[in-house]
């Protein structure tokens, strides 16, 4: 028997049989999994942070291998950090703006296709749902419902065929750029801090370089752990991967600096 709402109108049933089956299937589980952070934010922070630490540490390694002073390290390090941060942030902004413009253009094309090639577009969606495992009846029902709502069908077609979100649902380009710039500056300072923190304790540049190695390793490990926590990955594995990345980049930079000074004879 149909149910009525407070105004005396008919209310659609809430798929009780299906809900009941899902509830039975969920018994014994430990509740709903925790949602991760928004994907694009995490991507910007992790990508910019990892790049900043590796870039700063590689620069310090190459300068230290060339036996330059701590002042040279700080001047070149911070100048390079700010310049790269601006470049990274602006690059992310331009990239996000381009993606948003492409999505808007694709939506216009998809809208034209649905208006002028309605039948073929419905058939494409139908085949897609059948490939996902829907039977013919359910697939036809879903497609016919979507066909009643043009905007919903356009968004569905964009998601299914082109993997694009509607332009109004995409992140703001300036926000992505600002997140990237901030993450780059914050994480990129870690290797350079050793040369500042150790000023009252030692004037030996070798000790300061060792301190930069320690600071960089800690920053890389923390970034790897944060990434693992956000994405629900193994902490040790994620930290090891970021540390290995920094180790390879730093060793390569140090090796090149040492080679240019001692083998190629590039000295002051």
mmCIF file of C-alpha atoms in Angstrom:
data_model
loop_
_atom_site.group_PDB
_atom_site.id
_atom_site.type_symbol
_atom_site.label_atom_id
_atom_site.label_comp_id
_atom_site.label_asym_id
_atom_site.label_seq_id
_atom_site.Cartn_x
_atom_site.Cartn_y
_atom_site.Cartn_z
ATOM 1 C CA UNK A 1 0.000 0.000 0.000
ATOM 2 C CA UNK A 2 1.296 3.451 -0.959
ATOM 3 C CA UNK A 3 2.343 5.764 1.890
ATOM 4 C CA UNK A 4 1.297 9.404 2.188
ATOM 5 C CA UNK A 5 3.224 12.402 3.475
ATOM 6 C CA UNK A 6 2.023 15.109 5.904
ATOM 7 C CA UNK A 7 0.319 17.013 3.091
ATOM 8 C CA UNK A 8 -1.754 14.035 2.023
ATOM 9 C CA UNK A 9 0.302 13.389 -1.124
ATOM 10 C CA UNK A 10 1.857 10.093 -2.156
ATOM 11 C CA UNK A 11 5.401 9.361 -1.064
ATOM 12 C CA UNK A 12 7.660 7.040 -3.008
ATOM 13 C CA UNK A 13 8.787 3.902 -1.138
ATOM 14 C CA UNK A 14 12.428 4.048 0.006
ATOM 15 C CA UNK A 15 13.464 0.703 -1.529
ATOM 16 C CA UNK A 16 12.982 -1.067 1.764
ATOM 17 C CA UNK A 17 13.803 -4.517 0.438
ATOM 18 C CA UNK A 18 17.109 -3.392 -1.021
ATOM 19 C CA UNK A 19 18.022 -1.360 2.075
ATOM 20 C CA UNK A 20 17.272 -4.374 4.238
ATOM 21 C CA UNK A 21 19.585 -6.574 2.187
ATOM 22 C CA UNK A 22 22.401 -4.019 2.417
ATOM 23 C CA UNK A 23 21.976 -3.702 6.183
ATOM 24 C CA UNK A 24 22.152 -7.465 6.591
ATOM 25 C CA UNK A 25 25.282 -7.584 4.460
ATOM 26 C CA UNK A 26 26.936 -4.906 6.584
ATOM 27 C CA UNK A 27 26.433 -6.670 9.896
ATOM 28 C CA UNK A 28 29.671 -7.483 11.640
ATOM 29 C CA UNK A 29 31.623 -4.644 10.015
ATOM 30 C CA UNK A 30 33.346 -1.966 12.058
ATOM 31 C CA UNK A 31 31.369 0.966 10.720
ATOM 32 C CA UNK A 32 31.838 3.282 7.769
ATOM 33 C CA UNK A 33 35.462 3.848 6.640
ATOM 34 C CA UNK A 34 36.867 7.309 7.184
ATOM 35 C CA UNK A 35 36.786 9.498 4.116
ATOM 36 C CA UNK A 36 40.159 10.713 2.785
ATOM 37 C CA UNK A 37 40.945 14.356 2.150
ATOM 38 C CA UNK A 38 39.825 15.893 -1.089
ATOM 39 C CA UNK A 39 41.921 14.398 -3.862
ATOM 40 C CA UNK A 40 43.180 17.545 -5.584
ATOM 41 C CA UNK A 41 44.226 19.165 -2.289
ATOM 42 C CA UNK A 42 46.226 16.087 -1.281
ATOM 43 C CA UNK A 43 47.780 15.893 -4.733
ATOM 44 C CA UNK A 44 48.954 19.514 -4.598
ATOM 45 C CA UNK A 45 50.358 19.233 -1.057
ATOM 46 C CA UNK A 46 52.176 15.923 -1.560
ATOM 47 C CA UNK A 47 53.506 16.750 -5.034
ATOM 48 C CA UNK A 48 54.697 20.252 -4.094
ATOM 49 C CA UNK A 49 56.053 19.162 -0.702
ATOM 50 C CA UNK A 50 58.041 16.241 -2.086
ATOM 51 C CA UNK A 51 59.397 18.305 -4.968
ATOM 52 C CA UNK A 52 60.374 21.155 -2.613
ATOM 53 C CA UNK A 53 62.284 18.961 -0.151
ATOM 54 C CA UNK A 54 64.105 17.079 -2.893
ATOM 55 C CA UNK A 55 64.901 20.276 -4.835
ATOM 56 C CA UNK A 56 66.258 22.124 -1.782
ATOM 57 C CA UNK A 57 68.263 19.157 -0.549
ATOM 58 C CA UNK A 58 69.682 18.496 -4.011
ATOM 59 C CA UNK A 59 70.770 22.135 -4.292
ATOM 60 C CA UNK A 60 72.409 21.986 -0.843
ATOM 61 C CA UNK A 61 74.139 18.719 -1.777
ATOM 62 C CA UNK A 62 75.597 20.103 -4.984
ATOM 63 C CA UNK A 63 76.754 23.322 -3.271
ATOM 64 C CA UNK A 64 78.273 21.407 -0.352
ATOM 65 C CA UNK A 65 80.106 19.094 -2.710
ATOM 66 C CA UNK A 66 81.595 22.187 -4.321
ATOM 67 C CA UNK A 67 82.855 23.348 -0.902
ATOM 68 C CA UNK A 68 80.977 26.645 -0.962
ATOM 69 C CA UNK A 69 80.142 28.490 2.271
ATOM 70 C CA UNK A 70 76.977 28.362 4.376
ATOM 71 C CA UNK A 71 76.142 31.873 3.203
ATOM 72 C CA UNK A 72 76.158 30.635 -0.388
ATOM 73 C CA UNK A 73 73.876 27.770 0.598
ATOM 74 C CA UNK A 74 71.344 30.071 2.294
ATOM 75 C CA UNK A 75 71.364 32.751 -0.412
ATOM 76 C CA UNK A 76 71.093 30.330 -3.320
ATOM 77 C CA UNK A 77 68.780 28.005 -1.397
ATOM 78 C CA UNK A 78 66.143 30.568 -0.420
ATOM 79 C CA UNK A 79 66.323 32.386 -3.764
ATOM 80 C CA UNK A 80 65.808 29.113 -5.605
ATOM 81 C CA UNK A 81 63.054 28.048 -3.190
ATOM 82 C CA UNK A 82 60.987 31.208 -3.663
ATOM 83 C CA UNK A 83 61.492 31.262 -7.437
ATOM 84 C CA UNK A 84 60.542 27.581 -7.793
ATOM 85 C CA UNK A 85 57.581 28.032 -5.433
ATOM 86 C CA UNK A 86 56.185 30.872 -7.549
ATOM 87 C CA UNK A 87 56.757 28.842 -10.704
ATOM 88 C CA UNK A 88 55.100 25.741 -9.235
ATOM 89 C CA UNK A 89 52.113 27.671 -7.895
ATOM 90 C CA UNK A 90 51.567 29.546 -11.143
ATOM 91 C CA UNK A 91 52.000 26.329 -13.104
ATOM 92 C CA UNK A 92 49.330 24.608 -11.026
ATOM 93 C CA UNK A 93 47.039 27.616 -11.509
ATOM 94 C CA UNK A 94 47.487 27.570 -15.295
ATOM 95 C CA UNK A 95 47.059 23.788 -15.426
ATOM 96 C CA UNK A 96 43.858 23.883 -13.350
ATOM 97 C CA UNK A 97 42.487 26.777 -15.435
ATOM 98 C CA UNK A 98 43.175 24.839 -18.620
ATOM 99 C CA UNK A 99 41.452 21.720 -17.274
ATOM 100 C CA UNK A 100 38.420 23.804 -16.328
ATOM 101 C CA UNK A 101 38.297 25.425 -19.781
ATOM 102 C CA UNK A 102 38.583 22.012 -21.457
ATOM 103 C CA UNK A 103 35.750 20.655 -19.282
ATOM 104 C CA UNK A 104 33.536 23.619 -20.237
ATOM 105 C CA UNK A 105 34.260 23.049 -23.932
ATOM 106 C CA UNK A 106 33.644 19.316 -23.626
ATOM 107 C CA UNK A 107 30.325 19.989 -21.908
ATOM 108 C CA UNK A 108 29.246 22.178 -24.823
ATOM 109 C CA UNK A 109 30.145 19.418 -27.279
ATOM 110 C CA UNK A 110 28.385 16.757 -25.185
ATOM 111 C CA UNK A 111 25.280 18.913 -24.896
ATOM 112 C CA UNK A 112 25.160 19.309 -28.696
ATOM 113 C CA UNK A 113 25.538 15.546 -29.148
ATOM 114 C CA UNK A 114 22.700 14.784 -26.743
ATOM 115 C CA UNK A 115 20.389 17.326 -28.357
ATOM 116 C CA UNK A 116 21.136 16.368 -31.962
ATOM 117 C CA UNK A 117 22.088 12.687 -31.611
ATOM 118 C CA UNK A 118 19.867 11.716 -28.742
ATOM 119 C CA UNK A 119 19.257 8.104 -29.732
ATOM 120 C CA UNK A 120 22.901 7.210 -30.369
ATOM 121 C CA UNK A 121 23.931 8.846 -27.076
ATOM 122 C CA UNK A 122 21.359 6.788 -25.185
ATOM 123 C CA UNK A 123 22.637 3.633 -26.880
ATOM 124 C CA UNK A 124 26.215 4.415 -25.838
ATOM 125 C CA UNK A 125 25.161 4.853 -22.212
ATOM 126 C CA UNK A 126 23.104 1.669 -22.443
ATOM 127 C CA UNK A 127 26.102 -0.332 -23.674
ATOM 128 C CA UNK A 128 28.266 1.168 -20.930
ATOM 129 C CA UNK A 129 25.916 0.077 -18.139
ATOM 130 C CA UNK A 130 25.547 -3.359 -19.696
ATOM 131 C CA UNK A 131 29.339 -3.714 -19.719
ATOM 132 C CA UNK A 132 29.358 -2.805 -16.026
ATOM 133 C CA UNK A 133 27.104 -5.799 -15.339
ATOM 134 C CA UNK A 134 23.562 -4.378 -15.456
ATOM 135 C CA UNK A 135 20.941 -6.547 -17.100
ATOM 136 C CA UNK A 136 19.111 -5.165 -20.141
ATOM 137 C CA UNK A 137 15.998 -4.169 -18.200
ATOM 138 C CA UNK A 138 17.822 -2.217 -15.500
ATOM 139 C CA UNK A 139 20.163 -0.565 -17.995
ATOM 140 C CA UNK A 140 17.193 0.566 -20.109
ATOM 141 C CA UNK A 141 15.435 1.906 -17.016
ATOM 142 C CA UNK A 142 18.468 3.932 -15.894
ATOM 143 C CA UNK A 143 19.137 5.377 -19.352
ATOM 144 C CA UNK A 144 15.482 6.310 -19.897
ATOM 145 C CA UNK A 145 15.406 8.097 -16.539
ATOM 146 C CA UNK A 146 18.583 10.027 -17.374
ATOM 147 C CA UNK A 147 17.085 10.945 -20.759
ATOM 148 C CA UNK A 148 14.313 12.886 -19.001
ATOM 149 C CA UNK A 149 16.859 15.229 -17.404
ATOM 150 C CA UNK A 150 19.187 16.729 -19.986
ATOM 151 C CA UNK A 151 21.689 18.330 -17.586
ATOM 152 C CA UNK A 152 22.068 15.140 -15.564
ATOM 153 C CA UNK A 153 22.554 13.094 -18.717
ATOM 154 C CA UNK A 154 25.204 15.540 -19.971
ATOM 155 C CA UNK A 155 27.141 15.276 -16.710
ATOM 156 C CA UNK A 156 26.842 11.492 -16.738
ATOM 157 C CA UNK A 157 28.120 11.294 -20.312
ATOM 158 C CA UNK A 158 31.095 13.502 -19.441
ATOM 159 C CA UNK A 159 31.956 11.354 -16.436
ATOM 160 C CA UNK A 160 31.470 8.032 -18.234
ATOM 161 C CA UNK A 161 33.135 8.781 -21.571
ATOM 162 C CA UNK A 162 35.694 11.486 -20.759
ATOM 163 C CA UNK A 163 36.285 11.226 -17.031
ATOM 164 C CA UNK A 164 35.543 14.928 -16.538
ATOM 165 C CA UNK A 165 33.655 16.674 -13.766
ATOM 166 C CA UNK A 166 31.248 19.507 -14.614
ATOM 167 C CA UNK A 167 33.138 22.835 -14.729
ATOM 168 C CA UNK A 168 31.179 24.205 -11.754
ATOM 169 C CA UNK A 169 32.304 21.268 -9.586
ATOM 170 C CA UNK A 170 36.027 21.640 -10.289
ATOM 171 C CA UNK A 171 38.396 23.243 -7.794
ATOM 172 C CA UNK A 172 39.097 26.953 -8.157
ATOM 173 C CA UNK A 173 42.396 27.374 -10.073
ATOM 174 C CA UNK A 174 43.698 30.094 -7.749
ATOM 175 C CA UNK A 175 43.112 27.837 -4.751
ATOM 176 C CA UNK A 176 45.132 25.005 -6.286
ATOM 177 C CA UNK A 177 47.941 27.401 -7.135
ATOM 178 C CA UNK A 178 48.013 28.883 -3.625
ATOM 179 C CA UNK A 179 48.069 25.436 -1.977
ATOM 180 C CA UNK A 180 50.937 24.335 -4.209
ATOM 181 C CA UNK A 181 52.959 27.503 -3.530
ATOM 182 C CA UNK A 182 52.426 27.320 0.247
ATOM 183 C CA UNK A 183 53.286 23.617 0.461
ATOM 184 C CA UNK A 184 56.409 24.161 -1.629
ATOM 185 C CA UNK A 185 57.701 26.983 0.583
ATOM 186 C CA UNK A 186 56.871 25.267 3.889
ATOM 187 C CA UNK A 187 58.401 21.871 3.050
ATOM 188 C CA UNK A 188 61.276 23.350 1.062
ATOM 189 C CA UNK A 189 62.496 25.279 4.118
ATOM 190 C CA UNK A 190 63.250 22.061 6.026
ATOM 191 C CA UNK A 191 66.703 21.324 4.524
ATOM 192 C CA UNK A 192 67.740 24.984 4.821
ATOM 193 C CA UNK A 193 66.724 25.300 8.467
ATOM 194 C CA UNK A 194 69.728 23.232 9.541
ATOM 195 C CA UNK A 195 72.102 25.931 8.345
ATOM 196 C CA UNK A 196 70.183 28.512 10.439
ATOM 197 C CA UNK A 197 69.527 26.423 13.556
ATOM 198 C CA UNK A 198 73.173 25.290 13.829
ATOM 199 C CA UNK A 199 74.687 28.790 13.487
ATOM 200 C CA UNK A 200 75.052 29.287 17.306
ATOM 201 C CA UNK A 201 76.582 25.820 17.750
ATOM 202 C CA UNK A 202 79.112 25.354 14.967
ATOM 203 C CA UNK A 203 80.820 27.054 12.066
ATOM 204 C CA UNK A 204 81.753 23.789 10.415
ATOM 205 C CA UNK A 205 79.926 23.521 7.080
ATOM 206 C CA UNK A 206 80.236 19.731 7.082
ATOM 207 C CA UNK A 207 78.244 19.481 10.326
ATOM 208 C CA UNK A 208 75.654 21.829 8.873
ATOM 209 C CA UNK A 209 75.364 19.663 5.785
ATOM 210 C CA UNK A 210 74.874 16.589 7.967
ATOM 211 C CA UNK A 211 72.192 18.516 9.840
ATOM 212 C CA UNK A 212 70.522 19.342 6.516
ATOM 213 C CA UNK A 213 70.537 15.630 5.677
ATOM 214 C CA UNK A 214 68.818 14.841 8.981
ATOM 215 C CA UNK A 215 66.252 17.635 8.604
ATOM 216 C CA UNK A 216 65.515 16.528 5.030
ATOM 217 C CA UNK A 217 65.118 12.893 6.059
ATOM 218 C CA UNK A 218 62.726 13.820 8.877
ATOM 219 C CA UNK A 219 60.676 16.068 6.558
ATOM 220 C CA UNK A 220 60.503 13.371 3.871
ATOM 221 C CA UNK A 221 59.488 10.723 6.411
ATOM 222 C CA UNK A 222 56.778 12.966 7.886
ATOM 223 C CA UNK A 223 55.467 13.746 4.408
ATOM 224 C CA UNK A 224 55.363 10.042 3.576
ATOM 225 C CA UNK A 225 53.546 9.256 6.843
ATOM 226 C CA UNK A 226 51.063 12.084 6.249
ATOM 227 C CA UNK A 227 50.407 10.782 2.738
ATOM 228 C CA UNK A 228 49.867 7.282 4.095
ATOM 229 C CA UNK A 229 47.466 8.504 6.783
ATOM 230 C CA UNK A 230 45.441 10.530 4.275
ATOM 231 C CA UNK A 231 45.257 7.738 1.706
ATOM 232 C CA UNK A 232 44.994 4.845 4.172
ATOM 233 C CA UNK A 233 48.321 3.283 3.120
ATOM 234 C CA UNK A 234 51.100 1.534 5.019
ATOM 235 C CA UNK A 235 53.075 4.128 7.017
ATOM 236 C CA UNK A 236 56.471 2.426 6.815
ATOM 237 C CA UNK A 237 56.219 1.737 3.077
ATOM 238 C CA UNK A 238 55.109 5.272 2.231
ATOM 239 C CA UNK A 239 57.867 6.849 4.361
ATOM 240 C CA UNK A 240 60.470 4.521 2.838
ATOM 241 C CA UNK A 241 59.460 5.470 -0.701
ATOM 242 C CA UNK A 242 59.744 9.213 -0.048
ATOM 243 C CA UNK A 243 63.087 8.735 1.744
ATOM 244 C CA UNK A 244 64.416 6.647 -1.137
ATOM 245 C CA UNK A 245 63.377 9.336 -3.606
ATOM 246 C CA UNK A 246 65.222 12.011 -1.612
ATOM 247 C CA UNK A 247 68.283 9.786 -1.193
ATOM 248 C CA UNK A 248 68.638 9.139 -4.922
ATOM 249 C CA UNK A 249 68.141 12.807 -5.867
ATOM 250 C CA UNK A 250 70.514 14.073 -3.166
ATOM 251 C CA UNK A 251 73.199 11.524 -4.014
ATOM 252 C CA UNK A 252 72.973 12.398 -7.711
ATOM 253 C CA UNK A 253 73.279 16.141 -6.990
ATOM 254 C CA UNK A 254 76.219 15.626 -4.604
ATOM 255 C CA UNK A 255 77.954 13.368 -7.097
ATOM 256 C CA UNK A 256 77.605 15.897 -9.905
ATOM 257 C CA UNK A 257 78.902 18.738 -7.705
ATOM 258 C CA UNK A 258 81.866 16.685 -6.529
ATOM 259 C CA UNK A 259 82.667 15.538 -10.071
ATOM 260 C CA UNK A 260 82.579 19.035 -11.542
ATOM 261 C CA UNK A 261 84.921 20.334 -8.840
ATOM 262 C CA UNK A 262 87.385 17.493 -8.470
ATOM 263 C CA UNK A 263 87.338 15.747 -11.833
ATOM 264 C CA UNK A 264 86.381 18.404 -14.338
ATOM 265 C CA UNK A 265 88.426 20.979 -12.445
ATOM 266 C CA UNK A 266 85.722 23.623 -12.128
ATOM 267 C CA UNK A 267 87.082 25.611 -9.190
ATOM 268 C CA UNK A 268 87.073 29.235 -8.196
#
